[in-house]
Amino acid sequence: MAELPGAGLATAQAAAPGTDPQIVVDPRKPYLDVDHLQIGLQRDGLPLHIVDTVTVSLLPGASLGIVGESGSGKTMLCRSFTGTLGRYGVGITGGRLSIAGHDLTNAREKDWRPIRGRAVGYVPQSSLAGLNPVLTVETQLLEALGLGSRTLTKAQARIEARQLLDMVKIPRADAVLHERSHQLSGGMRQRVMIAAALALRPPLLVLDEPTTALDVTVQYEILVLIRQLREELGMGLILVSHDLAVVEFLCSQVMTMYAGATVEIGASENIRSRPRHPYTNALLHSRLGMAERGKDLVAIPGESPAVGAWPEGCRFWPRCSSAADACRTGAQPAPRLVDGHLTACIRAEDVT
Amino acid sequence: MAGNLIEVTDLHVTYRTASTDVLAVRGLNLTVGAGQSTGIVGESGSGKSTVAKALVGLVPPTSGSIRIDGDLVAGERAKGYHRGSRWKVQMIFQDPYGSLDPRQQPLDAVLEAIQHWRKLSKAQARTEALDLLKSVGITERQATSGLRALSGGQRQRISIARALAPSPQVLVADEPTSSLDQSAQAAILNLLRRIQAERGLSVIFISHDLGLVRYLTEDVIVMKDGFVVEQGPTDQVLHHPTQEYTQRLIASALA
Ligand SMILES: Nc1ncnc2c1ncn2[C@@H]1O[C@H](COP(=O)(O)OP(=O)(O)OP(=O)(O)O)[C@@H](O)[C@H]1O
Ligand SMILES: Nc1ncnc2c1ncn2[C@@H]1O[C@H](COP(=O)(O)OP(=O)(O)OP(=O)(O)O)[C@@H](O)[C@H]1O
Ligand code: SF4
Ligand SMILES: [Mg+2]
Ligand SMILES: [Mg+2]
């Protein structure tokens, strides 16, 4: 089973023409603006935080990579950008989210429906399993194009579907339109998913782990495609990956997340050459490529804290080799500027 | 050869679809001893996962045979996996979203895997399941929540625990950690190596990460279009490849 069958595809649904809210792309204003965002739910009558807090803003056409601990909230954050948190029983519990000139902090499904897919194109994690196995590629692209909810003739939509496949450079496009997902290789499936996300020409594309299941050659082809698409369409990009090399290839900015919080954010080269947070630093050093046979691989000691069990103070302290007394009390440190980028480590000047 | 846990002879697998026949595996021979590991590498679609699925009995070979611990489990006159041998081979799947049943609690999935193959009291099985889950970084709370509440990486850890639950002799790991962050990958692979050493587990390790294959395996098979293009000791094959295809694979991995 996929995370949500056809999650990426079904999101694109437009309202009747004329009533569509405008998608505002103002080059001087952030297209995506996330301010102290919290995501969570009620568990046993108490609030449970999953993301707490993330602050980031992205100008139109800009790119941001998100890396970080498994379970740190990367996917939840992406879901908040597409108004799909409710499907997982969670919601925005604090802070502010605005996209394309709309404050979406308290938006409901009916507010999202006319915007979703037009404001943000989304390729969810696990999307290789996200295509519906019984429907043809064409049927799924037609759905993404909003056939049924937009005034679009079937003939016109078919032409657009075909154009989408050309956009993502799928060979044998005419044949592929009538194929089903199991007949396609992983790389081809990912291209179809990206095509569907582009259907309503969103100014921002959000990709959650788009290349994990692909081999290096196919991965490279997909990354090159994404880069070309951005150049051709002037589209912004948010890319979640646990592979820092992938992030650096496509994104000029990178954000590290740990236990629901932004712990570091800044220019990619800057963070790679001079990480200013011990967690990012440790992540950079646990590159597996340097593995020596017979010896243990380098992992960050200890376990990542589960949601609901974050320690007091800096959430990384139980695993941080530089932790001092001041790190163990109070709230999660707020990111502050050190050496040209933001870090949430109170001891950044001393320890990195 | 005696003493081999896995013995595959001239394995062929063909998928028949409405339009064509896909020759996914076209002649593969393989022996793996107790406690040994063999890697399978090759481009997307080369047939790696098909070999894995054939080993655990998920796809039938078109010809050739598979013996696990001496039992003929696939091939002509094979009895297939019977209750006594099925637990011996476990698999970790590539996709953490596809391989778990969303209607089942993670803890129950692991418990079931333990109890199905081994006679343990309920309390014992539960303790063992929780220990195993803990060793892959899953808390009791997470293990008893719905699958929907778990991240991609957390789901993959659960499938790893479930595969290890019956104490298998053979583990077929198809990209077991590619959905995890680097540090979590390291922690899980360290665990896997420890279990392998303790229990003499034989591992088939499929990965696009040649560095990890070099680190974890003694032998390696390089596949392309269902054929084995090169096979031998990992160090030799990856450091002195004789085939152009292997050379290209290594070059693109470093780029
Ligand atoms: N309904 C829920 N109840 C409790 N915890 C939840 C719920 N939904 C999600 N979580 C937790 O929220 C956290 C964030 O999950 P998310 O999927 O965003 O992680 P991620 O950073 O994308 O990880 P990965 O890299 O493994 O995909 C996880 O620890 C998950 O267990
Ligand atoms: N159920 C199926 N029906 C038809 N063809 C299939 C089926 N499963 C796999 N194939 C085809 O068999 C070939 C081998 O696929 P397989 O999944 O074994 O490759 P792989 O090496 O594991 O690739 P990847 O690295 O992308 O996981 C491919 O051409 C694939 O499209
Ligand atoms: S604030 Fe303290 S514990 Fe947290 S990362 Fe910095 S040094 Fe480590
Ligand atoms: Mg995720
Ligand atoms: Mg595979």
XYZ file of C-alpha atoms and ligand atoms in Angstrom:
679
model
C 0.000 0.000 0.000
C 1.199 3.473 -0.732
C 1.328 6.087 1.964
C -1.867 7.419 0.505
C -2.920 5.978 -2.807
C -2.407 8.601 -5.449
C -1.686 11.252 -2.856
C 0.406 13.290 -5.249
C -2.077 13.027 -8.031
C -5.380 13.561 -6.331
C -4.135 16.800 -4.826
C -4.479 18.689 -8.058
C -8.059 19.803 -8.243
C -9.087 23.206 -9.406
C -12.336 25.031 -8.793
C -14.501 26.526 -11.500
C -12.783 29.270 -13.519
C -13.300 32.792 -12.332
C -13.698 31.726 -8.719
C -10.141 30.440 -8.336
C -8.181 32.378 -5.728
C -5.207 34.061 -7.312
C -1.749 32.576 -6.986
C 0.409 35.591 -6.271
C 4.025 35.498 -7.386
C 5.649 38.716 -6.266
C 9.413 38.623 -6.836
C 10.013 40.833 -3.815
C 7.967 38.822 -1.382
C 8.467 35.297 -0.083
C 6.343 32.838 -2.019
C 6.388 30.507 0.953
C 6.519 31.991 4.412
C 6.725 29.753 7.448
C 6.934 31.482 10.789
C 7.442 29.567 14.038
C 5.281 26.808 12.659
C 4.043 24.108 14.999
C 2.373 20.904 13.897
C 0.794 18.469 16.287
C -2.230 16.755 17.697
C -3.992 15.969 20.951
C -2.963 12.699 22.560
C -4.591 11.531 25.789
C -6.009 15.023 26.136
C -2.600 16.665 25.963
C -0.987 18.525 23.077
C 1.675 16.501 21.297
C 4.131 18.420 19.138
C 5.542 16.881 15.996
C 7.058 20.020 14.520
C 8.056 22.785 16.962
C 9.248 25.119 15.550
C 10.242 25.796 11.983
C 10.872 29.223 10.515
C 11.840 29.566 6.885
C 10.884 31.679 3.925
C 11.467 31.176 0.240
C 11.393 33.767 -2.523
C 9.770 32.795 -5.827
C 12.079 30.506 -7.773
C 14.388 29.865 -4.810
C 15.484 26.409 -3.658
C 15.697 24.813 -0.234
C 16.942 21.373 0.739
C 15.743 19.771 3.968
C 17.900 17.178 5.672
C 17.725 15.658 9.113
C 16.986 12.833 11.413
C 14.484 10.213 10.401
C 11.262 11.100 12.213
C 12.250 14.736 12.723
C 9.176 16.066 10.922
C 10.362 16.666 7.349
C 7.425 14.900 5.744
C 4.921 16.526 8.113
C 6.304 19.912 7.144
C 5.836 19.111 3.439
C 2.299 17.941 4.100
C 1.536 21.258 5.756
C 2.517 22.982 2.472
C -0.118 20.977 0.637
C -2.881 21.088 3.218
C -2.852 17.328 3.707
C -2.008 17.145 7.419
C -5.623 16.406 8.296
C -5.425 13.092 6.457
C -2.932 11.952 9.084
C -4.910 13.185 12.056
C -2.643 16.151 12.721
C -2.822 19.888 12.098
C -1.116 23.248 12.466
C -1.173 24.145 16.159
C 0.802 27.356 16.183
C 2.776 29.880 14.180
C 1.903 30.974 10.671
C 1.985 29.565 7.155
C 1.442 31.574 4.030
C 1.836 30.533 0.402
C 1.300 32.518 -2.790
C -0.096 35.450 -0.886
C -2.618 33.422 1.119
C -2.548 32.927 4.856
C -3.174 29.202 5.122
C -2.541 28.756 8.829
C -6.147 27.973 9.581
C -7.215 26.934 6.097
C -9.718 24.115 5.860
C -10.142 21.542 3.148
C -12.562 23.780 1.237
C -9.982 26.585 1.281
C -7.228 24.297 0.124
C -9.088 22.595 -2.684
C -8.941 25.453 -5.198
C -5.283 26.188 -4.399
C -3.669 22.830 -3.867
C -1.814 21.690 -6.942
C -1.833 25.215 -8.358
C 0.177 26.722 -5.524
C 2.446 23.773 -4.745
C 3.265 20.674 -6.775
C 3.942 17.747 -4.462
C 5.675 14.464 -5.034
C 5.267 12.577 -1.753
C 7.752 10.205 -0.153
C 7.185 6.628 -1.341
C 5.744 8.004 -4.541
C 7.118 5.044 -6.468
C 4.292 3.148 -4.834
C 1.991 6.135 -5.221
C 0.731 5.489 -8.713
C -2.504 3.612 -8.858
C -1.648 0.175 -10.273
C -4.960 -0.335 -12.058
C -5.186 3.009 -13.847
C -3.213 3.986 -16.917
C -0.720 6.809 -16.790
C -3.059 8.899 -18.928
C -6.040 8.478 -16.614
C -3.935 9.575 -13.675
C -2.546 12.584 -15.500
C -6.054 13.625 -16.530
C -7.045 13.509 -12.898
C -4.047 15.658 -11.982
C -5.023 18.120 -14.705
C -8.321 18.540 -12.935
C -10.513 16.988 -15.590
C -13.943 16.890 -14.056
C -13.482 19.946 -11.891
C -12.007 22.381 -14.408
C -13.683 23.420 -17.630
C -11.443 21.442 -19.848
C -12.554 19.261 -22.677
C -11.339 15.708 -22.628
C -9.580 16.183 -25.949
C -7.765 19.226 -24.651
C -6.798 17.468 -21.424
C -5.404 14.559 -23.425
C -3.165 16.904 -25.349
C -2.004 18.463 -22.096
C -1.301 15.048 -20.580
C 0.852 14.194 -23.553
C 2.680 17.520 -23.208
C 3.357 16.803 -19.540
C 5.153 13.593 -20.466
C 7.258 15.531 -22.956
C 8.065 18.026 -20.265
C 9.568 15.320 -18.069
C 11.328 13.845 -21.122
C 9.730 10.454 -21.174
C 10.718 8.433 -24.202
C 7.937 6.556 -26.064
C 5.423 8.969 -24.531
C 2.502 7.812 -26.680
C 2.929 4.241 -25.524
C 3.605 5.157 -21.892
C 0.298 7.048 -21.696
C -1.515 3.752 -21.982
C 0.706 1.762 -19.638
C 0.246 0.993 -15.950
C 2.762 1.574 -13.196
C 4.167 -1.970 -12.939
C 5.205 -1.754 -16.578
C 7.401 1.250 -15.829
C 10.841 1.318 -14.288
C 11.443 3.246 -11.085
C 12.919 6.187 -12.952
C 9.978 6.353 -15.369
C 7.466 6.178 -12.535
C 9.192 9.043 -10.802
C 9.021 11.069 -14.027
C 5.281 10.426 -14.239
C 4.850 11.529 -10.629
C 6.751 14.730 -11.348
C 4.662 15.306 -14.492
C 1.496 15.001 -12.408
C 2.844 17.455 -9.846
C 3.542 19.936 -12.658
C 0.069 19.579 -14.169
C -1.320 22.871 -12.888
C 2.022 24.674 -13.328
C 2.676 25.465 -9.672
C 5.388 28.038 -8.959
C 6.812 25.734 -6.256
C 7.624 22.036 -6.431
C 7.995 19.996 -3.231
C 9.793 16.659 -3.556
C 10.028 14.318 -0.561
C 12.914 11.852 -0.988
C 12.497 11.651 -4.766
C 15.510 9.493 -5.530
C 16.048 7.104 -2.615
C 14.781 4.032 -4.404
C 16.691 4.723 -7.611
C 20.140 3.602 -8.665
C 22.873 6.183 -9.060
C 22.546 6.563 -12.797
C 18.761 6.973 -12.754
C 19.044 9.188 -9.702
C 21.394 11.451 -11.594
C 19.030 11.619 -14.573
C 16.128 12.611 -12.323
C 18.212 15.268 -10.584
C 19.262 16.714 -13.922
C 15.633 16.720 -15.046
C 14.566 18.626 -11.936
C 17.308 21.147 -12.513
C 16.259 21.630 -16.144
C 12.604 21.987 -15.202
C 13.468 24.672 -12.715
C 15.415 26.568 -15.324
C 12.684 26.213 -17.946
C 9.777 27.043 -15.656
C 11.466 29.335 -13.143
C 10.012 27.166 -10.438
C 10.967 27.155 -6.772
C 12.019 23.886 -5.175
C 11.853 22.222 -1.794
C 13.684 18.937 -1.689
C 13.766 16.553 1.253
C 16.601 14.074 1.202
C 18.851 12.306 3.647
C 21.573 12.523 1.059
C 23.444 15.783 1.483
C 25.100 15.401 -1.897
C 21.690 15.313 -3.583
C 20.608 18.426 -1.715
C 23.756 20.305 -2.632
C 23.360 19.408 -6.270
C 19.990 21.151 -6.508
C 19.571 23.602 -3.677
C 21.342 26.798 -2.829
C 19.924 26.765 0.704
C 19.717 23.917 3.158
C 17.874 23.428 6.432
C 18.727 20.775 9.010
C 15.947 19.469 11.222
C 16.237 17.600 14.486
C 13.338 16.545 16.722
C 10.794 18.818 15.093
C 12.927 21.934 15.037
C 15.033 23.884 12.582
C 18.533 23.516 13.978
C 20.507 25.089 11.157
C 19.699 26.944 7.979
C 21.780 28.773 5.412
C 23.672 28.596 2.117
C 24.499 25.008 1.135
C 28.254 25.429 0.577
C 28.506 27.436 3.729
C 26.859 24.753 5.846
C 28.802 21.964 4.244
C 32.177 23.625 4.686
C 31.437 25.149 8.085
C 28.531 23.488 9.865
C 27.657 25.507 12.944
C 25.502 22.967 14.700
C 26.896 19.787 16.260
C 24.049 17.722 14.796
C 24.730 18.861 11.220
C 28.386 18.310 11.887
C 27.766 14.750 13.074
C 25.534 14.113 10.062
C 28.315 15.205 7.739
C 30.719 12.881 9.494
C 28.540 9.829 9.338
C 28.990 9.625 5.593
C 28.990 5.934 4.913
C 31.329 6.097 1.937
C 34.292 6.067 4.276
C 33.349 2.724 5.771
C 36.220 0.399 6.630
C 35.495 -3.282 6.569
C 35.563 -5.001 9.950
C 35.065 -1.747 11.823
C 31.776 -0.322 12.972
C 30.226 2.424 10.879
C 30.202 5.825 12.488
C 26.778 6.625 13.911
C 25.700 9.404 16.223
C 25.664 7.783 19.670
C 22.371 7.278 21.495
C 18.889 7.196 20.115
C 16.809 9.859 18.474
C 14.123 11.081 20.839
C 10.562 10.065 19.970
C 7.826 12.616 19.570
C 6.456 13.379 23.033
C 9.765 12.486 24.684
C 11.969 15.381 23.664
C 14.415 16.311 26.409
C 14.329 19.687 28.059
C 16.794 22.288 26.831
C 18.495 21.686 23.507
C 16.813 18.568 22.142
C 20.133 17.232 20.913
C 21.985 17.400 24.231
C 21.801 13.718 25.257
C 23.712 12.847 22.079
C 25.912 15.909 21.785
C 29.581 15.560 22.683
C 29.787 19.293 23.363
C 26.810 19.583 25.691
C 27.321 21.781 28.751
C 25.049 22.506 31.733
C 23.413 25.453 30.015
C 22.303 23.151 27.194
C 20.196 20.960 29.464
C 17.654 23.483 30.686
C 15.113 25.853 29.235
C 13.570 25.698 25.800
C 14.993 24.475 22.501
C 17.425 27.256 21.482
C 16.114 29.617 18.818
C 18.240 29.820 15.670
C 20.580 32.814 15.613
C 23.071 34.156 13.130
C 26.617 32.833 13.431
C 29.105 33.154 10.578
C 26.549 34.007 7.949
C 23.954 31.383 8.722
C 21.445 30.460 11.395
C 22.194 27.847 14.041
C 20.215 26.737 17.066
C 23.294 25.843 19.105
C 23.952 28.115 22.069
C 27.615 27.148 22.010
C 28.171 27.450 18.276
C 31.145 29.814 18.634
C 32.951 27.432 20.981
C 32.204 24.027 19.605
C 32.169 24.029 15.835
C 28.658 -28.458 -1.864
C 27.957 -29.275 1.745
C 27.802 -26.516 4.317
C 26.254 -23.978 2.004
C 23.134 -22.360 3.318
C 22.103 -21.035 -0.063
C 22.657 -22.864 -3.325
C 21.185 -21.441 -6.482
C 21.736 -23.244 -9.763
C 21.080 -21.722 -13.168
C 18.147 -19.606 -12.006
C 15.861 -18.161 -14.666
C 12.802 -16.024 -13.957
C 10.429 -14.756 -16.624
C 7.468 -12.494 -15.946
C 4.652 -13.081 -18.382
C 2.585 -9.964 -18.978
C -0.262 -9.416 -21.392
C 1.980 -7.750 -23.942
C 5.426 -9.365 -23.516
C 7.598 -11.741 -21.554
C 10.167 -10.028 -19.377
C 13.298 -12.144 -18.939
C 14.133 -10.734 -15.529
C 16.796 -13.297 -14.519
C 18.694 -15.259 -17.142
C 21.031 -17.737 -15.528
C 22.339 -17.090 -12.043
C 24.479 -19.381 -9.901
C 25.194 -18.620 -6.297
C 26.436 -20.324 -3.147
C 26.584 -18.677 0.243
C 27.996 -20.298 3.365
C 26.816 -19.767 6.930
C 27.792 -16.326 8.181
C 28.849 -15.193 4.695
C 27.400 -12.363 2.686
C 26.989 -11.782 -1.002
C 26.107 -8.469 -2.591
C 24.064 -7.973 -5.726
C 24.581 -4.762 -7.670
C 23.450 -3.529 -11.057
C 21.401 -0.818 -12.674
C 17.702 -0.335 -12.096
C 15.672 -3.122 -13.692
C 18.625 -5.498 -13.928
C 16.817 -8.190 -11.932
C 18.178 -7.820 -8.403
C 14.845 -7.710 -6.609
C 13.606 -10.607 -8.707
C 16.478 -12.779 -7.470
C 15.585 -11.730 -3.931
C 11.922 -12.587 -4.384
C 12.784 -15.943 -5.911
C 14.962 -16.736 -2.889
C 12.113 -16.162 -0.459
C 9.584 -17.952 -2.642
C 7.640 -14.912 -3.824
C 8.193 -15.554 -7.511
C 8.574 -19.030 -9.018
C 11.693 -19.726 -11.088
C 11.036 -20.542 -14.720
C 13.939 -22.976 -14.532
C 16.861 -23.763 -12.278
C 16.805 -24.639 -8.607
C 17.183 -23.099 -5.173
C 18.323 -25.011 -2.111
C 18.196 -23.528 1.357
C 20.153 -25.424 4.013
C 20.046 -28.488 1.796
C 16.271 -28.403 1.167
C 15.211 -28.046 -2.419
C 12.737 -25.169 -2.140
C 12.352 -24.219 -5.783
C 12.951 -25.978 -9.061
C 11.931 -29.262 -10.619
C 10.451 -31.711 -8.106
C 10.836 -29.088 -5.396
C 8.471 -29.323 -2.485
C 8.572 -25.584 -2.032
C 8.864 -23.986 1.309
C 7.269 -26.053 4.011
C 6.508 -24.959 7.511
C 9.774 -26.336 8.789
C 11.986 -24.327 6.464
C 10.084 -21.192 5.569
C 11.240 -19.211 8.598
C 14.867 -19.839 7.704
C 14.757 -17.223 4.970
C 13.512 -13.711 5.633
C 13.480 -10.640 3.496
C 13.642 -6.903 4.038
C 11.906 -5.109 1.194
C 13.027 -2.053 -0.692
C 9.914 0.013 -0.004
C 9.024 0.791 3.611
C 5.557 1.942 2.581
C 4.582 -1.133 0.658
C 5.770 -3.955 2.859
C 3.784 -3.498 6.058
C 0.087 -4.090 6.598
C -1.480 -0.735 7.551
C -4.229 -2.467 9.527
C -1.785 -4.135 11.859
C 0.053 -2.628 14.811
C 3.829 -2.785 14.317
C 4.281 -4.724 17.551
C 1.756 -7.319 16.427
C 3.543 -7.734 13.123
C 6.783 -8.547 14.932
C 5.027 -10.706 17.545
C 3.326 -12.667 14.822
C 6.626 -13.222 13.068
C 8.144 -14.547 16.288
C 5.241 -16.747 17.308
C 4.576 -18.143 13.899
C 7.943 -19.812 13.756
C 8.963 -20.392 17.324
C 7.248 -21.734 20.402
C 7.421 -19.036 23.026
C 5.014 -17.972 25.721
C 3.080 -14.833 24.935
C 4.932 -12.832 27.566
C 8.297 -14.097 26.375
C 7.485 -13.317 22.773
C 6.352 -9.836 23.704
C 9.539 -9.096 25.631
C 11.613 -10.382 22.761
C 9.637 -8.355 20.208
C 10.037 -5.158 22.204
C 13.766 -5.796 22.676
C 14.195 -6.337 18.986
C 12.225 -3.196 18.157
C 14.268 -1.253 20.669
C 17.497 -2.438 19.080
C 16.394 -0.908 15.771
C 15.359 2.315 17.502
C 11.587 1.890 17.882
C 9.975 2.650 21.240
C 7.088 0.674 22.754
C 4.832 3.643 22.216
C 5.697 3.797 18.524
C 5.343 0.050 18.218
C 1.825 0.169 19.571
C 0.617 3.085 17.507
C -0.864 2.957 14.041
C 1.393 2.664 11.032
C 0.077 5.987 9.765
C 1.781 7.738 12.663
C 5.224 6.531 11.615
C 7.749 8.146 9.310
C 9.320 6.391 6.314
C 12.451 5.548 8.265
C 10.496 4.272 11.265
C 8.498 1.925 9.028
C 11.673 0.530 7.535
C 13.088 -0.160 10.990
C 9.962 -2.111 11.798
C 10.308 -4.240 8.679
C 13.891 -4.931 9.672
C 12.801 -6.043 13.139
C 10.081 -8.199 11.641
C 12.534 -9.908 9.312
C 14.917 -10.674 12.164
C 12.143 -11.858 14.483
C 12.073 -15.559 13.531
C 15.900 -15.763 13.926
C 16.366 -16.642 10.271
C 19.456 -18.340 8.871
C 19.301 -16.369 5.664
C 18.448 -12.698 5.352
C 17.706 -11.208 1.963
C 18.055 -7.451 2.314
C 16.862 -5.413 -0.668
C 18.084 -1.836 -0.185
C 17.347 -2.211 3.531
C 18.514 1.190 4.676
C 18.235 3.537 1.720
C 15.253 5.309 3.270
C 17.180 6.196 6.431
C 19.439 9.088 7.319
C 23.166 8.353 7.322
C 23.508 7.968 11.046
C 20.486 5.680 11.314
C 21.833 3.603 8.414
C 25.119 3.221 10.219
C 23.410 2.171 13.460
C 21.247 -0.435 11.731
C 24.044 -1.872 9.634
C 26.212 -2.184 12.736
C 23.369 -4.091 14.354
C 22.981 -6.297 11.311
C 26.676 -7.116 11.313
C 26.573 -7.976 14.995
C 23.616 -10.301 14.539
C 25.286 -11.838 11.545
C 28.415 -12.615 13.547
C 26.478 -13.897 16.574
C 24.123 -16.156 14.698
C 26.118 -17.091 11.616
C 23.447 -15.479 9.473
C 23.943 -15.566 5.708
C 23.075 -12.314 4.014
C 22.176 -11.380 0.466
C 22.663 -7.639 0.346
C 21.219 -5.678 -2.560
C 22.274 -2.074 -2.807
C 23.004 0.775 -5.165
C 25.623 1.915 -2.685
C 28.846 0.245 -3.794
C 30.680 1.562 -0.739
C 28.302 -0.319 1.525
C 28.505 -3.449 -0.603
C 32.280 -3.331 -0.339
C 32.015 -2.856 3.394
C 29.489 -5.599 4.073
C 30.064 -8.436 1.636
C 32.742 -10.978 0.748
C 31.364 -11.788 -2.680
C 29.459 -9.802 -5.215
C 27.333 -10.410 -8.292
C 27.006 -7.714 -10.949
C 23.781 -7.945 -12.957
C 22.557 -6.323 -16.155
C 19.370 -7.116 -18.085
C 18.929 -10.298 -16.078
C 22.414 -11.625 -16.882
C 25.293 -11.986 -14.469
C 28.057 -9.932 -16.036
C 30.645 -10.443 -13.333
C 30.871 -12.407 -10.107
C 33.582 -13.022 -7.521
C 35.212 -11.738 -4.342
C 33.953 -8.212 -3.692
C 37.407 -6.655 -3.364
C 38.558 -8.131 -6.612
C 35.409 -7.270 -8.582
C 35.082 -3.729 -7.293
C 38.785 -2.870 -7.361
C 39.767 -4.700 -10.529
C 36.613 -5.078 -12.585
C 37.154 -7.036 -15.773
C 33.907 -6.052 -17.450
C 33.281 -2.665 -18.968
C 29.802 -2.567 -17.450
C 31.179 -2.984 -13.919
C 33.747 -0.285 -14.610
C 31.000 2.091 -15.709
C 28.891 1.250 -12.657
C 31.830 2.037 -10.386
C 32.635 5.242 -12.241
C 29.061 6.534 -12.023
C 28.898 5.701 -8.326
C 31.881 7.885 -7.595
C 30.698 10.788 -9.720
N -0.576 10.646 14.687
C 0.645 10.659 15.228
N 0.821 10.376 16.528
C 2.047 10.398 17.081
N 3.196 10.653 16.402
C 3.074 10.915 15.109
C 1.795 10.930 14.445
N 2.008 11.199 13.163
C 3.352 11.359 13.022
N 3.973 11.189 14.181
C 5.444 11.319 14.404
O 5.882 12.501 13.793
C 7.257 12.416 13.481
C 7.538 13.086 12.165
O 7.257 12.240 11.078
P 7.735 12.574 9.588
O 7.102 11.559 8.719
O 7.511 13.990 9.272
O 9.318 12.286 9.681
P 10.462 12.483 8.595
O 11.384 13.536 9.088
O 9.849 12.663 7.266
O 11.232 11.079 8.680
P 11.779 10.090 7.537
O 13.109 10.644 7.141
O 11.946 8.807 8.282
O 10.772 10.024 6.456
C 7.602 10.939 13.543
O 8.431 10.731 14.652
C 6.264 10.252 13.715
O 6.379 9.102 14.505
N 5.577 -8.117 -11.569
C 6.228 -7.837 -12.693
N 5.649 -7.987 -13.896
C 6.312 -7.697 -15.034
N 7.576 -7.268 -15.084
C 8.215 -7.105 -13.908
C 7.584 -7.373 -12.661
N 8.463 -7.109 -11.668
C 9.594 -6.703 -12.276
N 9.454 -6.693 -13.611
C 10.490 -6.350 -14.605
O 11.576 -7.234 -14.418
C 12.816 -6.564 -14.591
C 13.686 -6.736 -13.367
O 13.065 -6.048 -12.280
P 13.666 -6.007 -10.807
O 12.660 -5.365 -9.951
O 14.146 -7.353 -10.420
O 14.930 -5.034 -11.012
P 15.916 -4.409 -9.924
O 17.299 -4.740 -10.366
O 15.539 -4.806 -8.560
O 15.678 -2.855 -10.140
P 15.710 -1.613 -9.083
O 17.151 -1.291 -8.871
O 15.012 -0.511 -9.828
O 14.999 -2.035 -7.854
C 12.462 -5.133 -14.927
O 12.470 -4.977 -16.312
C 11.062 -4.963 -14.379
O 10.345 -3.974 -15.104
S 23.177 23.748 22.379
Fe 24.572 22.441 23.550
S 23.736 20.371 23.396
Fe 22.753 21.637 21.835
S 23.966 21.310 20.032
Fe 24.802 23.109 21.013
S 26.430 22.338 22.340
Fe 25.191 20.574 21.749
Mg 9.684 11.456 5.626
Mg 14.815 -3.679 -6.901
